[in-house]
Tab-separated table of C-alpha atoms and ligand atoms in Angstrom:
chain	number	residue	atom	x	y	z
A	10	UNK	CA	21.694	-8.699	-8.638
A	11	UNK	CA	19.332	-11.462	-10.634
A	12	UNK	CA	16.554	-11.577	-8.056
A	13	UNK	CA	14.802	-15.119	-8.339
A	14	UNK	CA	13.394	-16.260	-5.472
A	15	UNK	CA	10.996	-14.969	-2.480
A	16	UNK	CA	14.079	-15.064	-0.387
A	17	UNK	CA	16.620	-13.180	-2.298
A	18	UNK	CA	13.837	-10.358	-3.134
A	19	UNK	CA	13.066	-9.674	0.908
A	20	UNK	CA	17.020	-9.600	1.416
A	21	UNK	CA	17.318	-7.122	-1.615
A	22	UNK	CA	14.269	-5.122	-0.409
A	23	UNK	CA	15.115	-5.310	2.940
A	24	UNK	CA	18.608	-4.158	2.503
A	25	UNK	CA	17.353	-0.678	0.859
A	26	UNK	CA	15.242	0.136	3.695
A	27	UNK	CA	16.649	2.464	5.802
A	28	UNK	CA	15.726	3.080	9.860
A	29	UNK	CA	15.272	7.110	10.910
A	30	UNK	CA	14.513	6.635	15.286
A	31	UNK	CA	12.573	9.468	16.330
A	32	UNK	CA	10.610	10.682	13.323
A	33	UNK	CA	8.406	11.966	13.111
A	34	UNK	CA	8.249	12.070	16.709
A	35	UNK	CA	10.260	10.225	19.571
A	36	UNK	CA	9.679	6.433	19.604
A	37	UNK	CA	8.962	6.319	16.303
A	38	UNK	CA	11.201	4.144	14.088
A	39	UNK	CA	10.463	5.780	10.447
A	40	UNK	CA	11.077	3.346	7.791
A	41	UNK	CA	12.457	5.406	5.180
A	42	UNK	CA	11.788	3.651	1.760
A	43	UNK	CA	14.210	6.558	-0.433
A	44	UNK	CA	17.453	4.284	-0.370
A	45	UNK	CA	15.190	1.464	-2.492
A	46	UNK	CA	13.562	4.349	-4.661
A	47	UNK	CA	16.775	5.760	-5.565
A	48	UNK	CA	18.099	2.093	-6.629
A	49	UNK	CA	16.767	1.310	-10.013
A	50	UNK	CA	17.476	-2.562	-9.438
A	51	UNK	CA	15.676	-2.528	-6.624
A	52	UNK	CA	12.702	-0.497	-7.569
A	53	UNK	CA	12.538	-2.813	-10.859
A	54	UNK	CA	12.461	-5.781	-8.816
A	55	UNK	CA	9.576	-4.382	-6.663
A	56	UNK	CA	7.433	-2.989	-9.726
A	57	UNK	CA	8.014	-6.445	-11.224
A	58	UNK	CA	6.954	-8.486	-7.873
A	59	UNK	CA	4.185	-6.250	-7.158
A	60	UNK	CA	2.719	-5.914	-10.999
A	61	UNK	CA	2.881	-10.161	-10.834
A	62	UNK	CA	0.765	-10.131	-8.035
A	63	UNK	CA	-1.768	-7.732	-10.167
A	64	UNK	CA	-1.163	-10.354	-12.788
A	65	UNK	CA	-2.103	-13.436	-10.766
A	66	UNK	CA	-5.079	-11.728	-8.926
A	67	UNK	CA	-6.480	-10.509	-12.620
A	68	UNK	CA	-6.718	-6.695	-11.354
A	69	UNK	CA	-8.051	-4.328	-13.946
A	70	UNK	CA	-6.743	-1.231	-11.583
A	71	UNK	CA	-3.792	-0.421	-8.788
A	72	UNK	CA	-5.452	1.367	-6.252
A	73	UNK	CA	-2.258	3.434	-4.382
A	74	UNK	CA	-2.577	4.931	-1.180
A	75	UNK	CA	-1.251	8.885	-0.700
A	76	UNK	CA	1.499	9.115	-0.747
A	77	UNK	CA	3.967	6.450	-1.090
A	78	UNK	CA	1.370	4.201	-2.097
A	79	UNK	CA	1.418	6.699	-5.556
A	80	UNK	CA	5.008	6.004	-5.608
A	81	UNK	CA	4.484	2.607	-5.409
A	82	UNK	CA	1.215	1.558	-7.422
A	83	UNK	CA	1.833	4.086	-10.464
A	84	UNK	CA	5.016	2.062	-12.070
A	85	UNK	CA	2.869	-1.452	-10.889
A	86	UNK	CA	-0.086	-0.365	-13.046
A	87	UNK	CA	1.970	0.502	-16.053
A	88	UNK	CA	4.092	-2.550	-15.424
A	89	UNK	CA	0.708	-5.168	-15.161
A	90	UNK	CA	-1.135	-3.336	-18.329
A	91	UNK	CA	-3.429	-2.011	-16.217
A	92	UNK	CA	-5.340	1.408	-14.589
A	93	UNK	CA	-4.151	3.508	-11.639
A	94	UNK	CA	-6.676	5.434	-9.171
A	95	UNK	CA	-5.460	7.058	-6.350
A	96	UNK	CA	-6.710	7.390	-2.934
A	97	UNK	CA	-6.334	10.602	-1.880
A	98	UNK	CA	-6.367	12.396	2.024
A	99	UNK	CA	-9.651	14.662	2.235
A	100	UNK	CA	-9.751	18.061	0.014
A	101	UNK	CA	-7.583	16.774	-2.874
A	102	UNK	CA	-9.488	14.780	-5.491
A	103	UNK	CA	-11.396	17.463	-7.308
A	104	UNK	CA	-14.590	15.404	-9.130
A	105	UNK	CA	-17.555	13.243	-6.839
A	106	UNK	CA	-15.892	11.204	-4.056
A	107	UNK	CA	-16.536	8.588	-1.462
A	108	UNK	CA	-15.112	9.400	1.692
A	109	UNK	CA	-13.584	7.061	4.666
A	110	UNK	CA	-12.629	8.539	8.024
A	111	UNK	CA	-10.109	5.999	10.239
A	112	UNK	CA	-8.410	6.456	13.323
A	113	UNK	CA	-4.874	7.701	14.019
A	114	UNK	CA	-2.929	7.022	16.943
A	115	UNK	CA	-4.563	10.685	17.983
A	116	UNK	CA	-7.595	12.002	16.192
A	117	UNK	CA	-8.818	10.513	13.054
A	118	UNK	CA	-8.170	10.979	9.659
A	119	UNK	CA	-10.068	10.715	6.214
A	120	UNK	CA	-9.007	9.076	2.701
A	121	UNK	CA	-11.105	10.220	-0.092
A	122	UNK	CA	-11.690	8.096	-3.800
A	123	UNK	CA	-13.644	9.373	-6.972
A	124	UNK	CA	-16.806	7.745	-7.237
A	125	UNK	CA	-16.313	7.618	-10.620
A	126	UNK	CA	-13.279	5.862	-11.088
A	127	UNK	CA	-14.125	2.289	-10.401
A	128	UNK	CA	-16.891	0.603	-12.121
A	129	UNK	CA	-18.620	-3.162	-11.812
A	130	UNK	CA	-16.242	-4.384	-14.227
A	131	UNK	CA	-13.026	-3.328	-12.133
A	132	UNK	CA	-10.790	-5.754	-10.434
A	133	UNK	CA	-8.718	-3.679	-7.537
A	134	UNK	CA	-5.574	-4.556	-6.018
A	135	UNK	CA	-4.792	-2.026	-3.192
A	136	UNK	CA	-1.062	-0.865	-3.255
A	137	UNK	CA	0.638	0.945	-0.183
A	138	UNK	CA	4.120	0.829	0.885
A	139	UNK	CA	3.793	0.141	4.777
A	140	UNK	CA	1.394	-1.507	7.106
A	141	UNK	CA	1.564	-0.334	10.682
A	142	UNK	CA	-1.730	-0.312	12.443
A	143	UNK	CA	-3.286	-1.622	9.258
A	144	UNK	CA	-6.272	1.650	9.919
A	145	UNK	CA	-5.265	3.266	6.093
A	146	UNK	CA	-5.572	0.289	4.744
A	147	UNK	CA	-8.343	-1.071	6.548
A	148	UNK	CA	-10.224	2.572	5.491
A	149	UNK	CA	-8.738	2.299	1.899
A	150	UNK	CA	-10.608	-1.488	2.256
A	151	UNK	CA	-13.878	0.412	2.873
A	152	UNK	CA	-13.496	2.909	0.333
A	153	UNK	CA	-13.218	0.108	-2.661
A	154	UNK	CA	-15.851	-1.664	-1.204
A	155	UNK	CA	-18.645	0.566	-1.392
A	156	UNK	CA	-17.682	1.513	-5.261
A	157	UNK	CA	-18.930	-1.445	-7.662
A	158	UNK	CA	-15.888	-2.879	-8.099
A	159	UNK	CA	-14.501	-6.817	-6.814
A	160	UNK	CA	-11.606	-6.408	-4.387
A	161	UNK	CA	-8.882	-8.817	-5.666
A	162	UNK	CA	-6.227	-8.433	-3.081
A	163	UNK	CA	-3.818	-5.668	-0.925
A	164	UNK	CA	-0.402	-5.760	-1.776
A	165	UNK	CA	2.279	-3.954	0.665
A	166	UNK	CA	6.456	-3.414	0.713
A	167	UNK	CA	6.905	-4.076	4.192
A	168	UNK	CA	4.340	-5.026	7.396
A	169	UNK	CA	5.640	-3.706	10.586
A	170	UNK	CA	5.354	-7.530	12.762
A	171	UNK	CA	5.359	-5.738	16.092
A	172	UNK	CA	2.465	-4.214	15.413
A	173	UNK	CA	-1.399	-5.737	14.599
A	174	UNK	CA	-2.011	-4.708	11.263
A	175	UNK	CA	-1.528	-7.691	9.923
A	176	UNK	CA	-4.278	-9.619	11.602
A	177	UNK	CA	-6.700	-6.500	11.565
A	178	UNK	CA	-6.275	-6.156	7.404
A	179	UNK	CA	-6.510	-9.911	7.485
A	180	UNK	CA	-9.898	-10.042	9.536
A	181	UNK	CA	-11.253	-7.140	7.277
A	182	UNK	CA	-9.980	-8.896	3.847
A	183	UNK	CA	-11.559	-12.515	4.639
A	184	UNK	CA	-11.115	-14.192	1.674
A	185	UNK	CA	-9.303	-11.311	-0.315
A	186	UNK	CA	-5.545	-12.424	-0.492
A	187	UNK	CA	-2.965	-10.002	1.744
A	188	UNK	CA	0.388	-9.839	0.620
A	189	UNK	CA	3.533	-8.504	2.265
A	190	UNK	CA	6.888	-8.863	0.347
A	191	UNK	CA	8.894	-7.846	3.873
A	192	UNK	CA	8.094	-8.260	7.492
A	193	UNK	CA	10.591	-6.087	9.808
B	5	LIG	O1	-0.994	1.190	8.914
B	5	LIG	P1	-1.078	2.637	9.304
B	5	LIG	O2	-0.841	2.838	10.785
B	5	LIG	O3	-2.315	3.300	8.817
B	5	LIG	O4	0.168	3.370	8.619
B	5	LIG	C1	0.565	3.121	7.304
B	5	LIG	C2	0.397	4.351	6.463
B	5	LIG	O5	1.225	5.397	6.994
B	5	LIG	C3	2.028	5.926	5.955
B	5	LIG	O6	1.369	6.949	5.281
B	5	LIG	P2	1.272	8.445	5.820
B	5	LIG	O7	-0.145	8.680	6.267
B	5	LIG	O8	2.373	8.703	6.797
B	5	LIG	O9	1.417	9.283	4.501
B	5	LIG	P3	2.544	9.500	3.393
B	5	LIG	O10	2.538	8.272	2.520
B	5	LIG	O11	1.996	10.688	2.723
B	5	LIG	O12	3.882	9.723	4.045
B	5	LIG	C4	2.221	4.758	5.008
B	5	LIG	O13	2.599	5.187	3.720
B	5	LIG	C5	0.879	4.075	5.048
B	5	LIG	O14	-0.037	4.637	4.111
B	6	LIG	N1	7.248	3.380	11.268
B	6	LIG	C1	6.857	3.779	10.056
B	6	LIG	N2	7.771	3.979	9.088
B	6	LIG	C2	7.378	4.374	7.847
B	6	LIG	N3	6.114	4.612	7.519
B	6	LIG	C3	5.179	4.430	8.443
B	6	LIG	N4	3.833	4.572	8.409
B	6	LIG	C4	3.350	4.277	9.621
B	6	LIG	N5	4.329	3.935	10.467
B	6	LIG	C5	5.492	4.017	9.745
């Protein structure tokens, strides 16, 4: 399928995304992201949509969030010319980090970056497959800010509508342009 406008890229995206109710607990409504992964059409046409955005913004480094954001922002980088970092859950990124701790529906949780990895002249575009509470990505948010580099702009797959992240990534981001290729 020749993918060439906003509209047909949602309905091919969309249609790859798969619902799993109950998991990881009941209530839930997972949305499992494999069926796109495993299409190489439909991967392309996100690497392609998500490495313009990089493009347009002028990043100089994907930022992906563990652990579909890895999935997600590796093939971007390589796609726009330019650097991956990860973010990383507490423990895992071996060198000097910065460290964020955000709440979870229950307890709290920390995302980790090295220090090291962005400099002044760095231009970051955040990558992360979903958007739920928008608290990851409002923590990943943090994280860039406090290294010396300009945040350019946070790029998703898919917002879940029915819930606020939206508006809360929005009110942290100001300026900083939000992007969502899906809303479900
Ligand atoms: O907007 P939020 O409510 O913060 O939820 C969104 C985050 O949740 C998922 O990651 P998860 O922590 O499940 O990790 P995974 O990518 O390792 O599965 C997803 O990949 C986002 O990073
Ligand atoms: N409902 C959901 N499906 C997939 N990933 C998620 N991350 C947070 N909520 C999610």
């Amino acid at each position: 399928m020749t993918v060439s406008t906003h509209e047909e890229l949602s309905e091919l995206l969309g249609s790859r995304v798969r619902d799993i109710p109950d998991h990881p607990k009941p209530g839930i409504v997972f949305k499992d992201i494999t069926p796109l992964l495993a299409d190489p059409a439909a991967f392309a046409a996100l690497t392609e949509a998500l490495a313009a955005t990089a493009g347009r913004l002028g990043a100089t480094k994907v930022v992906g969030l563990e652990a579909r954001g890895f999935i997600l922002g590796a093939p971007v980088a390589l796609a726009a010319g330019v650097g991956f970092v990860p973010v990383r859950k507490a423990g895992k990124l071996p060198g000097a980090t910065l460290s964020q701790t955000y709440d979870l529906e229950y307890g709290s949780a920390e995302i980790e970056i090295h220090a090291e990895d962005l400099t002044a002249e760095d231009r970051v575009l955040i990558v992360d497959d979903v958007l739920a509470t928008g608290g990851t990505a409002e923590a990943a948010i943090g994280l860039v800010r406090r290294t010396p580099a300009r945040l350019v702009g946070l790029a998703v797959l898919m917002e879940l509508g029915f819930l606020p992240g939206g508006a809360r990534v929005r009110e942290a981001l100001g300026e900083v342009p939000y992007q969502a290729l899906l809303t479900v």
